[in-house]
Coordinates of N, CA, C and O in Angstrom, one line a residue:
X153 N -27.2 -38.3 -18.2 CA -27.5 -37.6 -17.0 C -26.3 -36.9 -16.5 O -25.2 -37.5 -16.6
X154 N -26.2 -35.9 -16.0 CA -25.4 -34.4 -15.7 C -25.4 -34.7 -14.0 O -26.4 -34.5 -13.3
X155 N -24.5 -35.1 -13.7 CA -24.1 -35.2 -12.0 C -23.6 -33.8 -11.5 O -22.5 -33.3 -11.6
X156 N -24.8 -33.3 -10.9 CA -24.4 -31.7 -10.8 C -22.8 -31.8 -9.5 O -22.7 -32.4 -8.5
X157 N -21.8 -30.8 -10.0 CA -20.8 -30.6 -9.2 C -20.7 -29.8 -7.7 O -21.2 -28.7 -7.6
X158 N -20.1 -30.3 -6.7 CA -20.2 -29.7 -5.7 C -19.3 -28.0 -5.8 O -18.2 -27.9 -6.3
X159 N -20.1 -27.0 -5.4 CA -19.5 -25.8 -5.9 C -18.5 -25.9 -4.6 O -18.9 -26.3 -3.6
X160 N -17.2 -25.6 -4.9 CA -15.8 -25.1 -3.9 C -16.6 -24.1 -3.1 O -17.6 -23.6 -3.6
X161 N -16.1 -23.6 -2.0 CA -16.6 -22.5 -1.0 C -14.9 -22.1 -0.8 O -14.0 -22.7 -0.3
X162 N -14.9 -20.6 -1.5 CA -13.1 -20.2 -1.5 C -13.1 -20.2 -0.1 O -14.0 -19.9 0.6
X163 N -11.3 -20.6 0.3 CA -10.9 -20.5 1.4 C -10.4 -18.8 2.1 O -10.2 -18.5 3.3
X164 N -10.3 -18.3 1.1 CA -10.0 -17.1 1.2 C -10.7 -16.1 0.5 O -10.7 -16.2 -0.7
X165 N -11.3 -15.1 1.1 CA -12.3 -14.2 0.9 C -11.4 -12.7 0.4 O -10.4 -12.3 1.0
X166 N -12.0 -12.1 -0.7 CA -11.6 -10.7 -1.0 C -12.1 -10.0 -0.4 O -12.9 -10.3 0.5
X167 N -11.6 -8.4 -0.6 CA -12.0 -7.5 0.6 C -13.2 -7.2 0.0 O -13.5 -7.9 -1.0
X168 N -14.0 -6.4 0.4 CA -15.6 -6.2 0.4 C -15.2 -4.6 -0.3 O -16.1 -4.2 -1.0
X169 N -14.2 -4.0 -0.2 CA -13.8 -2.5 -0.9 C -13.4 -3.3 -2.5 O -14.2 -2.9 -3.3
X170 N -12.6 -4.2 -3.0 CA -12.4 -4.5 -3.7 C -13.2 -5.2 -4.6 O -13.2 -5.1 -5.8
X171 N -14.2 -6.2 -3.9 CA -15.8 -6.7 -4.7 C -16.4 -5.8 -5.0 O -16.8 -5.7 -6.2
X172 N -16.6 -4.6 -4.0 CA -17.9 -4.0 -4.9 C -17.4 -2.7 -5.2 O -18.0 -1.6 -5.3
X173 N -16.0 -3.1 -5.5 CA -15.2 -2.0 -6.5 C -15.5 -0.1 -5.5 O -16.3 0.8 -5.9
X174 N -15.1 0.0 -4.8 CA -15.7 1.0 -4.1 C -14.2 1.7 -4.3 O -13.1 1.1 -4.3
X175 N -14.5 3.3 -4.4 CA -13.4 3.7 -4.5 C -12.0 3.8 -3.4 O -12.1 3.2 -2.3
X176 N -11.0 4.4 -3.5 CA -10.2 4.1 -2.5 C -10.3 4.8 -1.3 O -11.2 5.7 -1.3
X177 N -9.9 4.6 -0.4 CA -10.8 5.2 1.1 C -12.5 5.1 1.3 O -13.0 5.5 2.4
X178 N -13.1 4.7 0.2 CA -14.5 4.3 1.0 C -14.1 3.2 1.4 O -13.1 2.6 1.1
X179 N -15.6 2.7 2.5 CA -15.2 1.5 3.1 C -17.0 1.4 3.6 O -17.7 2.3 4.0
X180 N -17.2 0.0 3.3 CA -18.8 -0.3 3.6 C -18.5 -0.9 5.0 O -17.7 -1.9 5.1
X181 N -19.1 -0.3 6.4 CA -18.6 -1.1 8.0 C -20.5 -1.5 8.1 O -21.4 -0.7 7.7
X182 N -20.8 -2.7 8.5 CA -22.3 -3.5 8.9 C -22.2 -2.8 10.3 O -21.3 -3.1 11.1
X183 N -23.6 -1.6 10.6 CA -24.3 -1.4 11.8 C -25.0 -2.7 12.7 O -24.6 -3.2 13.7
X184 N -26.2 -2.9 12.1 CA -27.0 -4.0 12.6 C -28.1 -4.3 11.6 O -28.2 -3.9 10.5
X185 N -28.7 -5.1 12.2 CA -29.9 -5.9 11.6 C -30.8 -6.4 11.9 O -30.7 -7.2 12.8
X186 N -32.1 -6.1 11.4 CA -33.6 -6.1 12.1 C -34.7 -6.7 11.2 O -34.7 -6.7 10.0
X187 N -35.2 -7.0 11.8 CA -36.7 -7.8 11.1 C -38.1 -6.8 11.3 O -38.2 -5.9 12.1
X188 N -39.0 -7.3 10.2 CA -40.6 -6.8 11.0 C -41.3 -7.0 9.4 O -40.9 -7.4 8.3
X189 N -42.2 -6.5 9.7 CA -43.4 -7.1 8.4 C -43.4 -5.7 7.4 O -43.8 -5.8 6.2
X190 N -43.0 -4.7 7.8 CA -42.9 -3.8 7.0 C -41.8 -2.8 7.0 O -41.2 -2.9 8.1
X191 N -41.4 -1.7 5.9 CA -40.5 -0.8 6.3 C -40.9 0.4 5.2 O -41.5 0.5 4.1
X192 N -40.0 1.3 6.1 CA -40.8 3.4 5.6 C -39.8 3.2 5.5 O -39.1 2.5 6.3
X193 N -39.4 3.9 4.0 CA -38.5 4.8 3.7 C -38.0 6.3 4.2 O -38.0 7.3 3.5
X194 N -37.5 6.2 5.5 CA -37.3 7.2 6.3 C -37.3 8.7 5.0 O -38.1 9.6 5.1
X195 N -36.3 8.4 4.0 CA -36.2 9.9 3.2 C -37.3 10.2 2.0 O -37.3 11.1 1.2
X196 N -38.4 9.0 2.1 CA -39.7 9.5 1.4 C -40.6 9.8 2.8 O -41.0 10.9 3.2
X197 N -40.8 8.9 3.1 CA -42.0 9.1 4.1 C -43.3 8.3 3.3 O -44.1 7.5 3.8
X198 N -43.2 8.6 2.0 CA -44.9 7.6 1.6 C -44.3 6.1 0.8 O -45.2 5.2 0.6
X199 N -43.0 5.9 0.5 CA -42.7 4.1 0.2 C -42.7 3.3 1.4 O -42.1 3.6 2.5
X200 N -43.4 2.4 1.2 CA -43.7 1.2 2.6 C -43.5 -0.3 1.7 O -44.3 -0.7 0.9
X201 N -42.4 -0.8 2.0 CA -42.1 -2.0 1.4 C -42.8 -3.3 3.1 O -42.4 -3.4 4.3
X202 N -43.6 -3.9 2.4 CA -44.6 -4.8 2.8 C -44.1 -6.4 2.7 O -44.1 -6.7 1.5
X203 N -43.9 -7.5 3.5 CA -43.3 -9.0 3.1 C -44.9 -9.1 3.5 O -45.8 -8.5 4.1
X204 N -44.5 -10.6 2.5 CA -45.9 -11.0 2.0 C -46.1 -12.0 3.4 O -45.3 -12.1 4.4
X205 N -47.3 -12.8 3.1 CA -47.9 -13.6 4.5 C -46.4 -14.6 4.7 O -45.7 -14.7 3.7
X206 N -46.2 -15.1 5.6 CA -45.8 -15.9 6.3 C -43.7 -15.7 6.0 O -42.8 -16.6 6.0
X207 N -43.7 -14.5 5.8 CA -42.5 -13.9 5.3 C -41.7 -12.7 6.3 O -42.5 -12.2 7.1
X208 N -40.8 -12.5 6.3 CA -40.7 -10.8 7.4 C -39.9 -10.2 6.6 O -39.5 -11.0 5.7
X209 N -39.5 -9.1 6.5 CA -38.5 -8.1 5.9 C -36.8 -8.4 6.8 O -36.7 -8.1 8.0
X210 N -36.0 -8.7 6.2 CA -34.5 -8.5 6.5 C -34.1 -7.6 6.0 O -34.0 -7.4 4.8
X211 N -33.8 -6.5 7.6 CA -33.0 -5.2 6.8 C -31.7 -5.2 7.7 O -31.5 -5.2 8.9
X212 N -30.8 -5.0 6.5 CA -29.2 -5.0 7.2 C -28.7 -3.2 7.0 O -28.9 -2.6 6.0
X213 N -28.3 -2.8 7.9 CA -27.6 -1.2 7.9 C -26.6 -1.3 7.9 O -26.0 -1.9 8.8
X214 N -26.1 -0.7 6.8 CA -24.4 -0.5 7.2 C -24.2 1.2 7.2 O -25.1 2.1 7.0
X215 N -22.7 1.3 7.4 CA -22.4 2.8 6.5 C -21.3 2.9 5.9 O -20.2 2.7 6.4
X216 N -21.6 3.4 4.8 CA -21.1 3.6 3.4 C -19.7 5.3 4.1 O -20.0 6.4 4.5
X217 N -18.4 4.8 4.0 CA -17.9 6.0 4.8 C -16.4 6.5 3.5 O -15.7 5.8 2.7
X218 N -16.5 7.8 3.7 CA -15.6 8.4 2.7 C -14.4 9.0 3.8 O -14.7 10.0 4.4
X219 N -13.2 8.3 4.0 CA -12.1 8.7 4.7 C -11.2 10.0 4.2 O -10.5 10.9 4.7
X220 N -11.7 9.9 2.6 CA -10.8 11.2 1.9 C -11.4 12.5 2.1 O -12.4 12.7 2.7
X221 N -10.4 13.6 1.5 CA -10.7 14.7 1.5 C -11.3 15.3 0.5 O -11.7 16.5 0.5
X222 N -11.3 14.7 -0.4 CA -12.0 14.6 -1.8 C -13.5 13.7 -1.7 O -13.8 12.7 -1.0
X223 N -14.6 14.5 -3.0 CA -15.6 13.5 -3.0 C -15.4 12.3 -4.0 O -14.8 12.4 -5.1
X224 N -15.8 11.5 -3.6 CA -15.9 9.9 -4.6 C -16.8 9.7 -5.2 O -17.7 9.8 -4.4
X225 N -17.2 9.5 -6.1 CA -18.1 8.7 -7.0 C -18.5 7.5 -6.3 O -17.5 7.0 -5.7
X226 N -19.8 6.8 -6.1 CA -20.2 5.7 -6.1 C -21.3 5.0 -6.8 O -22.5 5.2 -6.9
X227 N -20.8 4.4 -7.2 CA -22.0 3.6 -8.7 C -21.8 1.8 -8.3 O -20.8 1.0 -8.5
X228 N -22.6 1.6 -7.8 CA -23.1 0.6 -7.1 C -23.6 -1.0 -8.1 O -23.6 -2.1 -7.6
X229 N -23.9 -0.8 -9.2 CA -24.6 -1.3 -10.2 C -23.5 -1.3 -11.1 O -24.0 -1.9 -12.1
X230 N -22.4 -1.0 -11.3 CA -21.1 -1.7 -11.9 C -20.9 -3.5 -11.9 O -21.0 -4.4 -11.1
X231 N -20.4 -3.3 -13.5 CA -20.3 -5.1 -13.6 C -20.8 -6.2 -12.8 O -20.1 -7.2 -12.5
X232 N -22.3 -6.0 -12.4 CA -23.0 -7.1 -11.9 C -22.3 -7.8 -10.9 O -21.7 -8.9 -11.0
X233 N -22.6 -6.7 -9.8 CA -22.2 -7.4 -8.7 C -23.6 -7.7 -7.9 O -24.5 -6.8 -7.6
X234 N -23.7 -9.1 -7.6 CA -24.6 -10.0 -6.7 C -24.3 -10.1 -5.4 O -23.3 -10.6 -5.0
X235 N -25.5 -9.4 -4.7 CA -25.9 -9.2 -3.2 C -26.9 -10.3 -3.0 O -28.0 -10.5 -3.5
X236 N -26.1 -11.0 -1.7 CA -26.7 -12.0 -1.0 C -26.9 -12.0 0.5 O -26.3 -11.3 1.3
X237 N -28.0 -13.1 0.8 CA -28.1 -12.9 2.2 C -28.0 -14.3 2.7 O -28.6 -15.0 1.9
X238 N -27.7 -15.2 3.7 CA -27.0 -16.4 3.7 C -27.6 -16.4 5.1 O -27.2 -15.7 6.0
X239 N -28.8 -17.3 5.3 CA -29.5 -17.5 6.5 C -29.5 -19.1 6.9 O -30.2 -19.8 6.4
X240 N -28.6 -19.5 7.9 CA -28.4 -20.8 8.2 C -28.4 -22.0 6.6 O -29.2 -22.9 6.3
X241 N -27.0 -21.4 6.0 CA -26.7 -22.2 4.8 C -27.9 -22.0 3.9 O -27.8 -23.0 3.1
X242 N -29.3 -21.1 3.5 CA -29.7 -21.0 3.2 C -29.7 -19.8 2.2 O -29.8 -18.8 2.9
X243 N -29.5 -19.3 0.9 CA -29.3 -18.5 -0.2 C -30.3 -17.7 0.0 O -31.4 -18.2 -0.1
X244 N -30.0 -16.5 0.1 CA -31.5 -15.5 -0.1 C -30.8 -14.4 -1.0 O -29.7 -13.9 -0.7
X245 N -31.5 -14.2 -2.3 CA -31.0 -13.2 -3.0 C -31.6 -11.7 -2.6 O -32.8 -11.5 -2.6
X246 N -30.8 -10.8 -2.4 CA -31.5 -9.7 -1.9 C -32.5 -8.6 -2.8 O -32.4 -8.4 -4.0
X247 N -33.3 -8.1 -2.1 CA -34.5 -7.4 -2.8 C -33.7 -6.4 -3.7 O -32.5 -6.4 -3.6
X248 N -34.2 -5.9 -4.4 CA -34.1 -4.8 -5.5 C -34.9 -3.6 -5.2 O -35.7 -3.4 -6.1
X249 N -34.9 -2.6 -4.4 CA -35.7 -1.8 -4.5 C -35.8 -0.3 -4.5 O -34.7 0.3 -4.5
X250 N -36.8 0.2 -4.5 CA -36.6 1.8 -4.9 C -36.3 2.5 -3.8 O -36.1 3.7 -4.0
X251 N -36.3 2.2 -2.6 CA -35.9 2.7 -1.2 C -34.2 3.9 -2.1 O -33.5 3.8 -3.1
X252 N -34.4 5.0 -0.9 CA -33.5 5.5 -1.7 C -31.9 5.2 -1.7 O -31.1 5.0 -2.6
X253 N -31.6 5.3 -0.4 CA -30.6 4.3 0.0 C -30.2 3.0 0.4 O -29.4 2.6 1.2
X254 N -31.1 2.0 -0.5 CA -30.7 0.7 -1.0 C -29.4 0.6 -1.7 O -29.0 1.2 -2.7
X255 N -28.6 -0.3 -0.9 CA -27.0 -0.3 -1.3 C -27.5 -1.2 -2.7 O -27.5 -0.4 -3.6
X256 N -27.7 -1.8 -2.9 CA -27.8 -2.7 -4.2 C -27.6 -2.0 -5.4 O -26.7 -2.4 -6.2
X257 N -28.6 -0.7 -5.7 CA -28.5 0.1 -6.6 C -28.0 1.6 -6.4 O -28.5 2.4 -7.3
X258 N -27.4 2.1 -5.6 CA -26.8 3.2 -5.4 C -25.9 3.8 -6.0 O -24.7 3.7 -6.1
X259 N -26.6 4.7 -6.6 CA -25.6 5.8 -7.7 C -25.5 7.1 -7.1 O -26.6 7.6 -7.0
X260 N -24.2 7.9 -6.6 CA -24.2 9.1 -6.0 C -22.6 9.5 -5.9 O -21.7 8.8 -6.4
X261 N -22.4 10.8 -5.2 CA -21.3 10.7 -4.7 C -21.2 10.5 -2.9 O -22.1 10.0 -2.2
X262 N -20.0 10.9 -2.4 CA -19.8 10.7 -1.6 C -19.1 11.9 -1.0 O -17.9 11.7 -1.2
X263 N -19.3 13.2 -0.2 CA -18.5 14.3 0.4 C -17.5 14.0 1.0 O -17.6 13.0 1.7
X264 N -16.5 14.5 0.9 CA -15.2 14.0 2.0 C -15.6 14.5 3.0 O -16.2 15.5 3.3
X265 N -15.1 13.3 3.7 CA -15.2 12.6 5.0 C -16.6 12.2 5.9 O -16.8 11.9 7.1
X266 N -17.9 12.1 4.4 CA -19.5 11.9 4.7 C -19.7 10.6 5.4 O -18.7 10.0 5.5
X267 N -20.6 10.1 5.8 CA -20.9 9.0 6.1 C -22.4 8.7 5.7 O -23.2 9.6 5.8
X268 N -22.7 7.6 5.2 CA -24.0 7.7 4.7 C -25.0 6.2 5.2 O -24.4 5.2 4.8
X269 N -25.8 5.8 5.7 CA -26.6 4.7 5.7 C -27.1 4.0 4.6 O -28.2 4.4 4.2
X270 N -26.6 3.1 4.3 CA -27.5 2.1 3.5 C -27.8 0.9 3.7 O -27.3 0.1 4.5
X271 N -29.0 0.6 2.7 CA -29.4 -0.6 3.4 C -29.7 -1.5 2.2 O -30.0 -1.1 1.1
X272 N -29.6 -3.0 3.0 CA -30.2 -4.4 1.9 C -31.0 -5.1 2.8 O -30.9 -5.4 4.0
X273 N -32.2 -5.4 1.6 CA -33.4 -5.9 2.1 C -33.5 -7.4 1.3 O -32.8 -7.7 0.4
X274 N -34.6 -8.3 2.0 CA -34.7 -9.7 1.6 C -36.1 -10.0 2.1 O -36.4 -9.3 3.0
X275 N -37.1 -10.9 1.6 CA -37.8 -11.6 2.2 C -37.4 -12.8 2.5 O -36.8 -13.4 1.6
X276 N -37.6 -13.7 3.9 CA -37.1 -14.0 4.1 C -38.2 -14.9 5.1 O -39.0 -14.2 5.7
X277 N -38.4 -16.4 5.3 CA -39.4 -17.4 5.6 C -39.4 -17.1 7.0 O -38.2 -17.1 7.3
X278 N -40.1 -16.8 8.2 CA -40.4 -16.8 9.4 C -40.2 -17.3 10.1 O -40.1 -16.8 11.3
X279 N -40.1 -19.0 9.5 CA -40.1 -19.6 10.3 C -38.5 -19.9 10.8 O -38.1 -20.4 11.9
X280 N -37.8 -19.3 9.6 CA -36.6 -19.9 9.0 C -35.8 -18.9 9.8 O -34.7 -19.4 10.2
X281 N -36.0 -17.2 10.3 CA -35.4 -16.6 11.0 C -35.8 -16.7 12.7 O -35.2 -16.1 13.6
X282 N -36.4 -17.3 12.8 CA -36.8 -17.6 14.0 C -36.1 -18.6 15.1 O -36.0 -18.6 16.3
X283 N -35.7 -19.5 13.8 CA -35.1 -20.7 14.5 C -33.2 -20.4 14.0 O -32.4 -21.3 14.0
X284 N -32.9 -18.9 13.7 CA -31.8 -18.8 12.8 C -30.6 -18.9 13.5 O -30.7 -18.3 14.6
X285 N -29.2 -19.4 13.3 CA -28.1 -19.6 14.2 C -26.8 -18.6 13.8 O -26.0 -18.1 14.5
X286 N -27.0 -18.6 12.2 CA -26.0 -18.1 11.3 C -26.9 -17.0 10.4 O -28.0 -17.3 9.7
X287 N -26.3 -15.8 10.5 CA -26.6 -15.2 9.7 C -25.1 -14.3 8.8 O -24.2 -13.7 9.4
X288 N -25.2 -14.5 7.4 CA -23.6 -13.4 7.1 C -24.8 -13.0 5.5 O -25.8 -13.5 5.0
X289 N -23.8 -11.6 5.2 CA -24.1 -11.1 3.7 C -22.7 -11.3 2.9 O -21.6 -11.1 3.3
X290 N -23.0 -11.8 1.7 CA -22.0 -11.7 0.4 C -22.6 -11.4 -0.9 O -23.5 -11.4 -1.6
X291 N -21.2 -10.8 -0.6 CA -21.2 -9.7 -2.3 C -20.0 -10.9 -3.2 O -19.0 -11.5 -2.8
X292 N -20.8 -10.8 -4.7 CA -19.9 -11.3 -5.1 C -19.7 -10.6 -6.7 O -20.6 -10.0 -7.2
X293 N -18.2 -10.9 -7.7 CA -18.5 -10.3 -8.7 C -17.2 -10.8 -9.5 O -16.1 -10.6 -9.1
X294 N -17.5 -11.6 -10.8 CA -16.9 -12.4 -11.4 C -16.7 -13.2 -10.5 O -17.6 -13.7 -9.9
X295 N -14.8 -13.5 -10.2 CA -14.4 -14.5 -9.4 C -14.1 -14.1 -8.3 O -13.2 -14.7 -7.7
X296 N -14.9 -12.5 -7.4 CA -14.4 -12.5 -6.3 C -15.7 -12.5 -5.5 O -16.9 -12.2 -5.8
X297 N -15.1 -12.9 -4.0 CA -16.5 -13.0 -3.1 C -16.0 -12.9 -2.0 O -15.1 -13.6 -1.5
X298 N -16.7 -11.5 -1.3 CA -16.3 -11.1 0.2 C -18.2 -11.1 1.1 O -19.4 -10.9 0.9
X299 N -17.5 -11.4 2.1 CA -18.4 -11.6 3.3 C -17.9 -11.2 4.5 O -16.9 -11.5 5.1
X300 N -19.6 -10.2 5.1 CA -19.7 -10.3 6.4 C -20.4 -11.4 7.3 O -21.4 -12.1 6.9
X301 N -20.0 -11.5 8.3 CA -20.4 -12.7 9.4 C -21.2 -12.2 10.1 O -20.5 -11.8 11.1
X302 N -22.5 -12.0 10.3 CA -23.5 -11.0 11.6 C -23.4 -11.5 12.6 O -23.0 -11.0 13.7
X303 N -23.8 -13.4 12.3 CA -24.4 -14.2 13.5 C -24.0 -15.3 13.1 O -24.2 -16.4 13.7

């Protein structure tokens, strides 16, 4: 029998430019964060991402910002980096989806000095956001792991 090991929680966190490898002068800054049973892809108009019964949609906004004067490349989907959502010590791995500015999978550039909205989604138990105290997101990739703190 395999006595599973307590995983370490690093005492020191990497920057969030340097996890998700973002080029120099971008910088991902967290707007806010909202719940509800469904969401429009503002830039389709006809995708409607739907949580199932007794579930709500977590959507976190950030913005994705280009300080340079030059455009950047952003490829988002580089060496398997893992987007999480951390609801009262509780692991939520974040949705995958075709929305078009879902940070998870984001491939584009970036205009100097653009700013752009993206977002990460989750299903996430009702009951479990309701009663919620702590909310943060982490990105992680190989051995590094940066986090924001919402709530």
């Amino acid at each position: 029998t395999t006595i599973p090991q307590k995983t370490e929680v690093p005492e020191v966190y990497d920057s969030i430019e340097d996890t998700l490898l973002l080029p120099e002068g971008v910088t991902l800054v967290y707007k806010k964060y909202e719940t509800g049973n469904s969401f429009v892809d503002e830039t389709d108009g006809y995708l409607t991402l739907e949580s199932p019964e007794g579930k709500v949609l977590l959507i976190i906004r950030f913005d994705l910002l280009n300080s340079k004067e030059v455009a950047q490349e952003i490829d988002m989907l580089q060496d398997n980096i893992v987007y999480k959502m951390i609801v009262d010590n509780k692991v939520i791995n974040a949705m995958f989806t075709i929305v078009g500015n879902d940070l998870t999978h984001l491939i584009g550039s970036l205009q100097p000095e653009e700013s752009k909205e993206v977002l990460m989604f989750a299903e996430v138990e009702e009951a479990l956001l309701q009663s919620c105290k702590s909310l943060k997101v982490e990105f992680s990739r190989q051995d590094m792991v940066a986090e924001i703190i919402i709530k």
